[in-house]
Coordinates of C-alpha atoms in Angstrom, one line a residue:
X20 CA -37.7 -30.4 -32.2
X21 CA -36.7 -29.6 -35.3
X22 CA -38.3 -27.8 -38.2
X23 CA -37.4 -29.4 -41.1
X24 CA -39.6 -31.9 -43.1
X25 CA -38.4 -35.5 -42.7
X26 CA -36.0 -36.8 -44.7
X27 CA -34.6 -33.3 -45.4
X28 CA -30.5 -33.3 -45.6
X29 CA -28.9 -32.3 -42.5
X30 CA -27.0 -28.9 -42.4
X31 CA -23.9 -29.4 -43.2
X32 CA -20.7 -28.7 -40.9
X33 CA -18.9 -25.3 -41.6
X34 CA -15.8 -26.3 -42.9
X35 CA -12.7 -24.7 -40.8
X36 CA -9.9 -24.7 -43.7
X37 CA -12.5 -22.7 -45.9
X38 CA -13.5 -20.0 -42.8
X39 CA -9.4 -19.6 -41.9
X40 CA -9.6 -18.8 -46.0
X41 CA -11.8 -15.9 -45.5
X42 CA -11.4 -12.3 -45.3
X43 CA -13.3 -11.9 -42.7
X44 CA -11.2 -14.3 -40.6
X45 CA -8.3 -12.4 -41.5
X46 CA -10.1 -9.3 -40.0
X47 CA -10.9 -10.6 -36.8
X48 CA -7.4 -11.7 -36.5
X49 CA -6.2 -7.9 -36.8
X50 CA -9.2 -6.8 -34.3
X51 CA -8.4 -9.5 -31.6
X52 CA -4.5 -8.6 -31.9
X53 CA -5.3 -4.5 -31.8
X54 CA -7.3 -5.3 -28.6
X55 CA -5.1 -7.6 -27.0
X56 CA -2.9 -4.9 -25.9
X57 CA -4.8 -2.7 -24.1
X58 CA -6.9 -5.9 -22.2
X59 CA -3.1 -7.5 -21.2
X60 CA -2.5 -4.2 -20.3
X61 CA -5.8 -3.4 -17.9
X62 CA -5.0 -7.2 -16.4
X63 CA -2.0 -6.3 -15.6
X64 CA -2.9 -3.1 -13.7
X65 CA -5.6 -5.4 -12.3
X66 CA -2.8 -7.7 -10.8
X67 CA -0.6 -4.3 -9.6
X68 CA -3.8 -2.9 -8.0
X69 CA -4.5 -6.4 -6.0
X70 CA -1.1 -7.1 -5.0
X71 CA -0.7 -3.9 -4.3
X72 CA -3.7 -3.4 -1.8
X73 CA -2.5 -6.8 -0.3
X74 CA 1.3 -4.8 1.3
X75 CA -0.6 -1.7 1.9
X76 CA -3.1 -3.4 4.1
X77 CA -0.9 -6.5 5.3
X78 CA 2.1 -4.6 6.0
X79 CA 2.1 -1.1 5.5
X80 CA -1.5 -0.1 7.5
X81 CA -0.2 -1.9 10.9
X82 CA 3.1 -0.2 10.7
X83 CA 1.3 2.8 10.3
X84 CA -0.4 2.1 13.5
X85 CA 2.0 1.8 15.2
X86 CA 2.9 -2.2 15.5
X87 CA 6.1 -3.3 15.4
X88 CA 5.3 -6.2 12.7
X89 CA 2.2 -7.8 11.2
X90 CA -0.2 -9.4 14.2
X91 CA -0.7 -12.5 13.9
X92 CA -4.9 -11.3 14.7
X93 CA -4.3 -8.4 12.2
X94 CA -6.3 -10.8 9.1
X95 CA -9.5 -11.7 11.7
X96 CA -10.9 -7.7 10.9
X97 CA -8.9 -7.4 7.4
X98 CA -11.4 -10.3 6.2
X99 CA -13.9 -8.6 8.0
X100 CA -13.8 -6.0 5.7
X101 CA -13.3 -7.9 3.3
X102 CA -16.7 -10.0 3.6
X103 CA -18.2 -6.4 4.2
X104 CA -17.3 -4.6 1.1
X105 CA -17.5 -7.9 -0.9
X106 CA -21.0 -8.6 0.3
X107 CA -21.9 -5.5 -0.5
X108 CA -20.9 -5.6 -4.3
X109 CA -22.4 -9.0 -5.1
X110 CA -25.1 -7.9 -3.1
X111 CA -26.1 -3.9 -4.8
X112 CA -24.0 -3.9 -8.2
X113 CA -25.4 -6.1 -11.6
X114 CA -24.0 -9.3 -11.9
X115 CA -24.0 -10.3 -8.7
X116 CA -20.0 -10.2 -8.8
X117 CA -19.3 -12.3 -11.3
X118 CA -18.6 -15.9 -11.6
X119 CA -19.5 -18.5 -8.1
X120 CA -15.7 -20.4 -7.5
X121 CA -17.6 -23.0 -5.4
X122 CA -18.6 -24.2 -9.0
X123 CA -15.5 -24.8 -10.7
X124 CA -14.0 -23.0 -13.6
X125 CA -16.7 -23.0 -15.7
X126 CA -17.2 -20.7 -18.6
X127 CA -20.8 -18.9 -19.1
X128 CA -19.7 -16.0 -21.8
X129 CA -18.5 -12.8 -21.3
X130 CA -20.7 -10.6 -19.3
X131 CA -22.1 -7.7 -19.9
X132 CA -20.9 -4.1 -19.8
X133 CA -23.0 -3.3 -17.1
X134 CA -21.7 -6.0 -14.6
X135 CA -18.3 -5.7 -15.5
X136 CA -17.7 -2.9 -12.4
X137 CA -19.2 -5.0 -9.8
X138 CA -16.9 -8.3 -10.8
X139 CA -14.1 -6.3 -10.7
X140 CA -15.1 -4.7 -7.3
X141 CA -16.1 -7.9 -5.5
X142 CA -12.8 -9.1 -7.2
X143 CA -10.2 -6.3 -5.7
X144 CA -12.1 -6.8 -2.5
X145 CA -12.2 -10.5 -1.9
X146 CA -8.5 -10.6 -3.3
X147 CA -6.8 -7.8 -1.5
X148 CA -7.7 -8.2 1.6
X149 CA -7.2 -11.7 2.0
X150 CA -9.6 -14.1 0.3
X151 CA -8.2 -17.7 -0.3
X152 CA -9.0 -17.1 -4.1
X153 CA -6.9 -16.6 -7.1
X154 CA -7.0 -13.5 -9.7
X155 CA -8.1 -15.8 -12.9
X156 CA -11.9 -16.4 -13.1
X157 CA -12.1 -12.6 -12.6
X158 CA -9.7 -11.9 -15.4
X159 CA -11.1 -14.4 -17.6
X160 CA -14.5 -12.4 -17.5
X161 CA -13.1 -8.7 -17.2
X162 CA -10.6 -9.7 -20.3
X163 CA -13.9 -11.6 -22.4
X164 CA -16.1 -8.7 -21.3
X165 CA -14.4 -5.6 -22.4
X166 CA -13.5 -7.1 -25.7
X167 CA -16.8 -7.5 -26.4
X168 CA -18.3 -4.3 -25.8
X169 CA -14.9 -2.7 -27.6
X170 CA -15.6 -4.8 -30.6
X171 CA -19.6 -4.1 -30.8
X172 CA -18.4 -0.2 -30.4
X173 CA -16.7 -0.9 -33.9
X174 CA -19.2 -3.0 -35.1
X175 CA -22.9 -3.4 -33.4
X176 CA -24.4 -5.7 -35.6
X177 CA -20.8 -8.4 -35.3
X178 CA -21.9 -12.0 -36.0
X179 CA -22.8 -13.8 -32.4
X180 CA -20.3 -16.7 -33.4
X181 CA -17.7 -14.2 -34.0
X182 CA -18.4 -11.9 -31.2
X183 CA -18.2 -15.1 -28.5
X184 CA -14.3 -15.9 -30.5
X185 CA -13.7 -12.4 -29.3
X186 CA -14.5 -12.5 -26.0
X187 CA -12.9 -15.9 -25.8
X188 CA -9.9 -13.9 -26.9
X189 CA -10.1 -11.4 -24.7
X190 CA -10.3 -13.5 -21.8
X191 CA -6.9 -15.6 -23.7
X192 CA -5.1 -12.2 -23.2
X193 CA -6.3 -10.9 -20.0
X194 CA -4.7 -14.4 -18.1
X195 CA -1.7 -14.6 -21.2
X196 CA 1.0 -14.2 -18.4
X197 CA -0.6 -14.9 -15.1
X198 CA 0.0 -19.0 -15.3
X199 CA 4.0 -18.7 -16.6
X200 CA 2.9 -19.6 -20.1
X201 CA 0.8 -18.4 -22.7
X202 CA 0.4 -22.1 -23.2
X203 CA -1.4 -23.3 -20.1
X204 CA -3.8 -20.6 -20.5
X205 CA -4.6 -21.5 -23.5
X206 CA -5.5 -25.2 -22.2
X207 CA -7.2 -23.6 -19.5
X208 CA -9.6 -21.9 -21.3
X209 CA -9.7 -24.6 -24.0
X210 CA -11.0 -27.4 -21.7
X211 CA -12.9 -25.0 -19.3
X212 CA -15.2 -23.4 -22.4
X213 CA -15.5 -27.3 -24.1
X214 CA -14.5 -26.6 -27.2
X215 CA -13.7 -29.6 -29.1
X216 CA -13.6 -31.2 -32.5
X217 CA -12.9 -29.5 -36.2
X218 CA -13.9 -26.3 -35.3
X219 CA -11.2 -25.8 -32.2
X220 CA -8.3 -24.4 -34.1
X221 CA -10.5 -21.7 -35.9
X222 CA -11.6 -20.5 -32.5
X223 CA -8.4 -21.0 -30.3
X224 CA -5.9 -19.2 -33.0
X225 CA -7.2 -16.0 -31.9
X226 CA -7.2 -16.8 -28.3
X227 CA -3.5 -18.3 -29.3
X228 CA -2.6 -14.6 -31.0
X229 CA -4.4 -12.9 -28.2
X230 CA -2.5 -14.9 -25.2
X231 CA 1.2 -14.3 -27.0
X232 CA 0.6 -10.2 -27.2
X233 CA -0.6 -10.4 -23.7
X234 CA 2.6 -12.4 -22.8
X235 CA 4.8 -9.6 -24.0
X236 CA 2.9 -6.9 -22.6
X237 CA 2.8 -8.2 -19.4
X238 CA 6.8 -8.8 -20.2
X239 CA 7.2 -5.1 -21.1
X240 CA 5.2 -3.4 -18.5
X241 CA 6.6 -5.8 -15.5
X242 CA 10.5 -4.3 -16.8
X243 CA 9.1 -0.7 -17.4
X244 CA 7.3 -0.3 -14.1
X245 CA 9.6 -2.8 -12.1
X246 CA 6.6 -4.0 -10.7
X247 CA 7.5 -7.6 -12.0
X248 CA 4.6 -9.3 -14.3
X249 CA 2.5 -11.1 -11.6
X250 CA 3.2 -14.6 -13.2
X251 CA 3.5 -18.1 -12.0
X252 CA 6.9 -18.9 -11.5
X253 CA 9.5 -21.2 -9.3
X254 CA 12.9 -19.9 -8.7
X255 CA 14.4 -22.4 -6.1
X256 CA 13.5 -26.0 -7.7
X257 CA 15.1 -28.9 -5.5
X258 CA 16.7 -31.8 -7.8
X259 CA 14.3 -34.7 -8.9
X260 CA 15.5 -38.2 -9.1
X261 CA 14.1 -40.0 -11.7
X262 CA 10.8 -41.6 -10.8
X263 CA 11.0 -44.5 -8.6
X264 CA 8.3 -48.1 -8.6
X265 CA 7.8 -46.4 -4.6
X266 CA 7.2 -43.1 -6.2
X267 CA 4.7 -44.7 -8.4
X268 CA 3.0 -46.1 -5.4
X269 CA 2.7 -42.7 -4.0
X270 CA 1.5 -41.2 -7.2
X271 CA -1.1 -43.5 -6.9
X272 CA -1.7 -43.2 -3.0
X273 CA -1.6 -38.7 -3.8
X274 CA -4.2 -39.2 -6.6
X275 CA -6.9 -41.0 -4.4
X276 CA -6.2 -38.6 -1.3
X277 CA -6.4 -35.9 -3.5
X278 CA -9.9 -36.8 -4.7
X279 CA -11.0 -37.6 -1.8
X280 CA -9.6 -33.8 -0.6
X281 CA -10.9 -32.0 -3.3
X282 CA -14.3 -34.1 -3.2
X283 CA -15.1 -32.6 0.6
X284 CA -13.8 -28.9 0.1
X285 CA -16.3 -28.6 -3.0
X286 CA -19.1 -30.4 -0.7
X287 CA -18.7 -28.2 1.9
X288 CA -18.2 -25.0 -0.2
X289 CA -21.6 -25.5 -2.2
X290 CA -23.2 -26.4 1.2
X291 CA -22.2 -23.4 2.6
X292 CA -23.2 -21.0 -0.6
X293 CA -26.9 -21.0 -0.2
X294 CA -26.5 -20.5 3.3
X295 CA -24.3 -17.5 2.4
X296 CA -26.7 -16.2 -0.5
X297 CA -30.0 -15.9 1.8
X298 CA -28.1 -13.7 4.4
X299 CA -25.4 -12.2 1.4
X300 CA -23.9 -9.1 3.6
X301 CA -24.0 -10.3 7.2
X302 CA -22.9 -14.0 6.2
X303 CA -19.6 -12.7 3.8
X304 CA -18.8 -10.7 6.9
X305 CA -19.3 -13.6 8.8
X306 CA -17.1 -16.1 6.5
X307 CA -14.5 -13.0 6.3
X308 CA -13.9 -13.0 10.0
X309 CA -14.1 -16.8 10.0
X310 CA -10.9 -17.0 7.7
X311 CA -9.3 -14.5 9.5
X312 CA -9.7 -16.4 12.3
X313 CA -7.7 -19.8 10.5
X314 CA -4.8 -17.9 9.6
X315 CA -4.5 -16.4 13.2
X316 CA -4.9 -20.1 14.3
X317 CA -2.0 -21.2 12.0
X318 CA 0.3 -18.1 13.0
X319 CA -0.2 -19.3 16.7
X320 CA 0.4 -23.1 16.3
X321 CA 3.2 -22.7 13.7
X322 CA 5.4 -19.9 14.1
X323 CA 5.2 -19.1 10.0
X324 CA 3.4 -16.3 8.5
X325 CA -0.6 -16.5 9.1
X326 CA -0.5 -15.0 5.1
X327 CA 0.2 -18.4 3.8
X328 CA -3.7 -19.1 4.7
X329 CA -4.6 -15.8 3.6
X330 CA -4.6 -15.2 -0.3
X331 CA -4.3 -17.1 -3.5
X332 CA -0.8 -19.3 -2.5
X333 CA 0.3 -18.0 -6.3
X334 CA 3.5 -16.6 -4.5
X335 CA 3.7 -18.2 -1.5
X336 CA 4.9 -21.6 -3.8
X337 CA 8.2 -20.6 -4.2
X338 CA 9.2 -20.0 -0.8
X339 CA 7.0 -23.2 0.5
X340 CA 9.4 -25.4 -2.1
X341 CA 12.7 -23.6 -1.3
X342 CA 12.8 -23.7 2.7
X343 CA 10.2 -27.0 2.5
X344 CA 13.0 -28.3 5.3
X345 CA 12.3 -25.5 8.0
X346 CA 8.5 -27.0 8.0
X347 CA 7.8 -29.9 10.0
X348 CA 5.0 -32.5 9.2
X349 CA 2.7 -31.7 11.9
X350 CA 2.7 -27.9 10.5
X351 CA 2.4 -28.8 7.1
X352 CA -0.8 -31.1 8.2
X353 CA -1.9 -27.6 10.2
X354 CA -1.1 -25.7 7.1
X355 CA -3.3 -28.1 4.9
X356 CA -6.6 -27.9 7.2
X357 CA -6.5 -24.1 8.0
X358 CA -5.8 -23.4 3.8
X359 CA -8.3 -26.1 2.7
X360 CA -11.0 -24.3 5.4
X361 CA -10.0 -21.1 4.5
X362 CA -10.4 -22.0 0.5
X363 CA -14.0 -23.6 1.6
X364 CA -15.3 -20.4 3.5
X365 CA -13.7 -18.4 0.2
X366 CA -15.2 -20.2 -2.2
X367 CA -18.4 -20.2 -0.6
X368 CA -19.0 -16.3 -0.2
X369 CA -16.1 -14.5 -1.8
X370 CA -15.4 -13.8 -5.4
X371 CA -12.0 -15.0 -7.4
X372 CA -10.7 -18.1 -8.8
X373 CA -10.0 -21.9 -7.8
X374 CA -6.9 -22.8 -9.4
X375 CA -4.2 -21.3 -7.1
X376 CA -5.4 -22.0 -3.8
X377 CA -6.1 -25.4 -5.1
X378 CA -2.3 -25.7 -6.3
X379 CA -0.5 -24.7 -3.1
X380 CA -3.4 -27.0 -1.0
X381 CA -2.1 -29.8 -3.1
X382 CA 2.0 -29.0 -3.3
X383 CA 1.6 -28.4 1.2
X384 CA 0.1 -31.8 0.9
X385 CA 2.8 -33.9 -1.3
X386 CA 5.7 -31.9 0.4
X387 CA 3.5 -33.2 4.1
X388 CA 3.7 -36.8 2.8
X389 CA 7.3 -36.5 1.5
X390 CA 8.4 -36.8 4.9
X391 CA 7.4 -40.6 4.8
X392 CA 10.3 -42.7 3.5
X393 CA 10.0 -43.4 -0.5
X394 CA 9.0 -39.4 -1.9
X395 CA 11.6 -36.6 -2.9
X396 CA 10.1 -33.5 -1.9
X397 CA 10.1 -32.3 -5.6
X398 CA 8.1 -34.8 -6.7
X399 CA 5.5 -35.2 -4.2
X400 CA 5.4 -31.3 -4.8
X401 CA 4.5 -30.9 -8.3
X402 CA 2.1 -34.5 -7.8
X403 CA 0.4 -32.8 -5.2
X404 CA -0.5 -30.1 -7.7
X405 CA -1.9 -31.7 -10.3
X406 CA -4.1 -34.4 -8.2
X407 CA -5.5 -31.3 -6.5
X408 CA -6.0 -29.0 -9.4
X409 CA -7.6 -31.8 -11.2
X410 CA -9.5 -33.1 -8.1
X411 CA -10.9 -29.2 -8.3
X412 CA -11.1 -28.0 -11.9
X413 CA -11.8 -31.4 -13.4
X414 CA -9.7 -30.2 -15.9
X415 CA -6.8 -33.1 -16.7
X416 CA -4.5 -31.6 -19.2
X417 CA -4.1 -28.3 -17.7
X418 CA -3.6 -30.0 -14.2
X419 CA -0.6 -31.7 -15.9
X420 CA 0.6 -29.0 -17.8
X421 CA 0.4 -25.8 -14.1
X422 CA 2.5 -29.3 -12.7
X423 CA 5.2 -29.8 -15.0
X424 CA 6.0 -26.4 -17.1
X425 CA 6.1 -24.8 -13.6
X426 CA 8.9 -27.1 -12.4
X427 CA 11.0 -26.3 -15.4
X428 CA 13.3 -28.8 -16.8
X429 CA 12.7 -31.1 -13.1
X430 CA 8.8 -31.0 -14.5
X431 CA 10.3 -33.2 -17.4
X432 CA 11.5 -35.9 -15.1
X433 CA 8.6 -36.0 -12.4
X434 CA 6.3 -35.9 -15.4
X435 CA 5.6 -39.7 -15.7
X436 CA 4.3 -39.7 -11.6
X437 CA 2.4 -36.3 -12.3
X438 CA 0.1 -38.2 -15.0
X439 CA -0.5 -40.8 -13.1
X440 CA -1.4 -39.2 -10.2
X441 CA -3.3 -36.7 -11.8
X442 CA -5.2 -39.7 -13.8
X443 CA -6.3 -41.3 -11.0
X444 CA -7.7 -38.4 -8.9
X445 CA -9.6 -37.3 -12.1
X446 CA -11.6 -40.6 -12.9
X447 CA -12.0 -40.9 -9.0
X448 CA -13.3 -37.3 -8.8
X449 CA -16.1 -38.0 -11.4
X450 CA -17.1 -40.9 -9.7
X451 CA -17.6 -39.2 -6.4
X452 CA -18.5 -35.8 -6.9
X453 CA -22.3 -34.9 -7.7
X454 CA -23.2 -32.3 -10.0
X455 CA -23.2 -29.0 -9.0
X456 CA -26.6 -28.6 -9.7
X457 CA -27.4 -30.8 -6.8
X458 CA -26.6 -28.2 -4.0
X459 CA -27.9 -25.0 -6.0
X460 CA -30.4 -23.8 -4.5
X461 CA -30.3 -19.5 -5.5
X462 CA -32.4 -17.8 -3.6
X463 CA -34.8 -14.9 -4.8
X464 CA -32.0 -11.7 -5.3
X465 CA -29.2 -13.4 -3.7

């Protein structure tokens, strides 16, 4: 209720030309460019560290062992360990480990100082060895979180309006290069935080500033270090014909499957949470060696590389697109269950993000139905990845945008088939899916 006497004049709006007008604005532009350097930078030894631990335990330990290759069993104890040490941090450290993936990319604020090492712990864990998670929801609350404590270091008594377009900011510069384009994380964030109306340009031109420094660090530091800069990218992009009235049909056809998809990985992810949360070591541990156990599957069945279960897909795209001929339909349709299983069991106990496993669910599935008469494999590629993305982040625009700008100039000519498809899985997807709130049930310290 509020406490003004009837009939008193509502507040009025700030006005957004006269704030950009201020000094202060101006300011907070300098602050949120000073500190995008070192955030882009810390993200990007985030991404070395994670990638990193990935060869070292993948492909490096075994060797060191004495195997010839990889096993194909080597992931079943990997995410064992993984679901130990993981467990352990969400369990023990503040914060629990950060944001919950089984429910969506949502944004809460930037945390805290003090929870800030047990996200990023639960993050290198669940990531490295294995998890069917992506680097970004970790990134987004690492970047937003050390931005803020750097800036109320400077100055502890900051406005709380402008200390939340801070942390926004950080969070624009921590994930700046990790998507291919400053742009898409920008949209990201945008439609993940729910900013909206007059007041979204004054808060997104410092996350705007903040992404294009953290592009060109992440530029700079992937050419000094030859390390590469960890982002989304396609190298080996098959011709697309232009869109086709079958094509259009399977637009349509991808969108609904793609709802229906995303729909029962989300189910069974937030049915499996609680039961995770009210045994949190033993049940990670559990889930863990459960994943492990799908990418072994896969290996066996398939013949291809158990790691296309394991991890976040990010690079595993490229190669999936490039020799998309070498897989058959059947393993494809094996691909699909074990990743989708794997994502479910991830999402439920690990920590990371949703949007790449998500993507390269959804391209296995449009390059799978390609082999039916009327698809090019391009096309049912990038359709595949926005119906699923959107089916999963409920966010439309940047489901279009990770769909097309990641096709480069064939993304211009499957665009038309990538809108629609992503169109229909998104109003089918809000018809179908509950709200999260339905299946949270936290338990006491979980």
């Amino acid at each position: 209720m509020s406490d003004e006497p009837a009939g008193a004049p509502a507040a009025r709006p700030p006005d957004p030309a006269a704030l950009i007008r201020t000094r202060g604005y101006a300011v907070l532009l300098v602050i949120v460019a000073v500190l995008g350097v070192p955030i882009s930078a810390g993200a990007f030894g985030f991404l070395a560290l994670v990638s990193e631990l990935q060869s070292l335990t993948y492909d490096d330990l075994p060797q060191g062992l004495g195997f010839a290759g990889t096993p194909s069993w080597w992931p079943v104890p990997l995410l064992g360990v993984a679901g130990l040490l993981t467990g352990l941090a969400i369990r023990y450290l503040p914060g629990g480990g950060g944001h919950k993936p089984a429910e969506g990319l949502v944004s809460t604020g930037p945390p805290s100082v003090a929870h800030l090492p047990g996200i990023a712990l639960a993050a290198i864990a669940s990531l490295g060895l294995g998890a069917a998670l992506g680097p970004e929801a970790p990134l987004i609350a690492l970047g937003g979180g050390a931005a803020v404590y750097a800036v109320r270091l400077i100055k502890p008594d900051i406005d709380p309006g402008a200390s939340a377009v801070v942390g926004a900011a950080g969070s624009f510069a921590a994930v700046s290069a990790l998507l291919g384009s400053p742009l898409i994380g920008a949209f990201l964030l945008m439609e993940a935080s729910g900013l909206a109306g007059l007041m979204l340009g004054v808060a997104l031109v410092p996350g705007l500033l903040a992404a294009g420094i953290g592009a060109l660090i992440f530029t700079g530091l992937g050419s000094w270090t030859g390390l590469g800069t960890y982002s989304l990218a396609l190298h080996h992009v098959p011709p697309a014909e232009g869109p086709t009235v079958a094509e259009f049909g399977w637009a349509v056809a991808l969108g609904l499957g793609a709802a229906f998809a995303g729909a029962a990985v989300q189910r069974l992810s937030l049915f499996l949470q609680p039961r995770v949360e009210r045994r949190r070591v033993p049940a990670t541990v559990l889930m863990g060696l459960a994943i492990g156990v799908l990418a072994y599957a896969y290996a066996e069945i398939t013949g291809h590389s158990a790691s296309q279960v394991l991890y976040s897909g990010e690079h595993a795209l490229d190669p999936l697109l490039a020799d998309s001929a070498r897989y058959s339909a059947a393993a494809l349709v094996v691909l699909i269950v074990c990743k989708a299983l794997a994502y479910c069991a991830s999402l439920s106990a690990f920590r990371g993000g949703p949007v790449f496993p998500a993507m390269f669910a959804g391209a296995a599935g449009g390059l799978a139905l390609a082999h039916l008469p009327g698809l090019n494999p391009t096309s049912g590629f990038a359709m595949g990845i926005g119906a699923m993305c959107v089916s999963m982040l409920k966010l439309p625009m940047t489901s279009v945008l990770l769909a097309t700008l990641l096709l480069g100039t064939e993304g211009l000519t499957v665009m038309p088939l990538v809108i629609v498809s992503v169109v229909v899985a998104y109003v089918l997807t809000l018809r179908i899916t509950p709200p999260v709130a339905a299946f949270s049930t936290r338990p006491p310290g979980a």
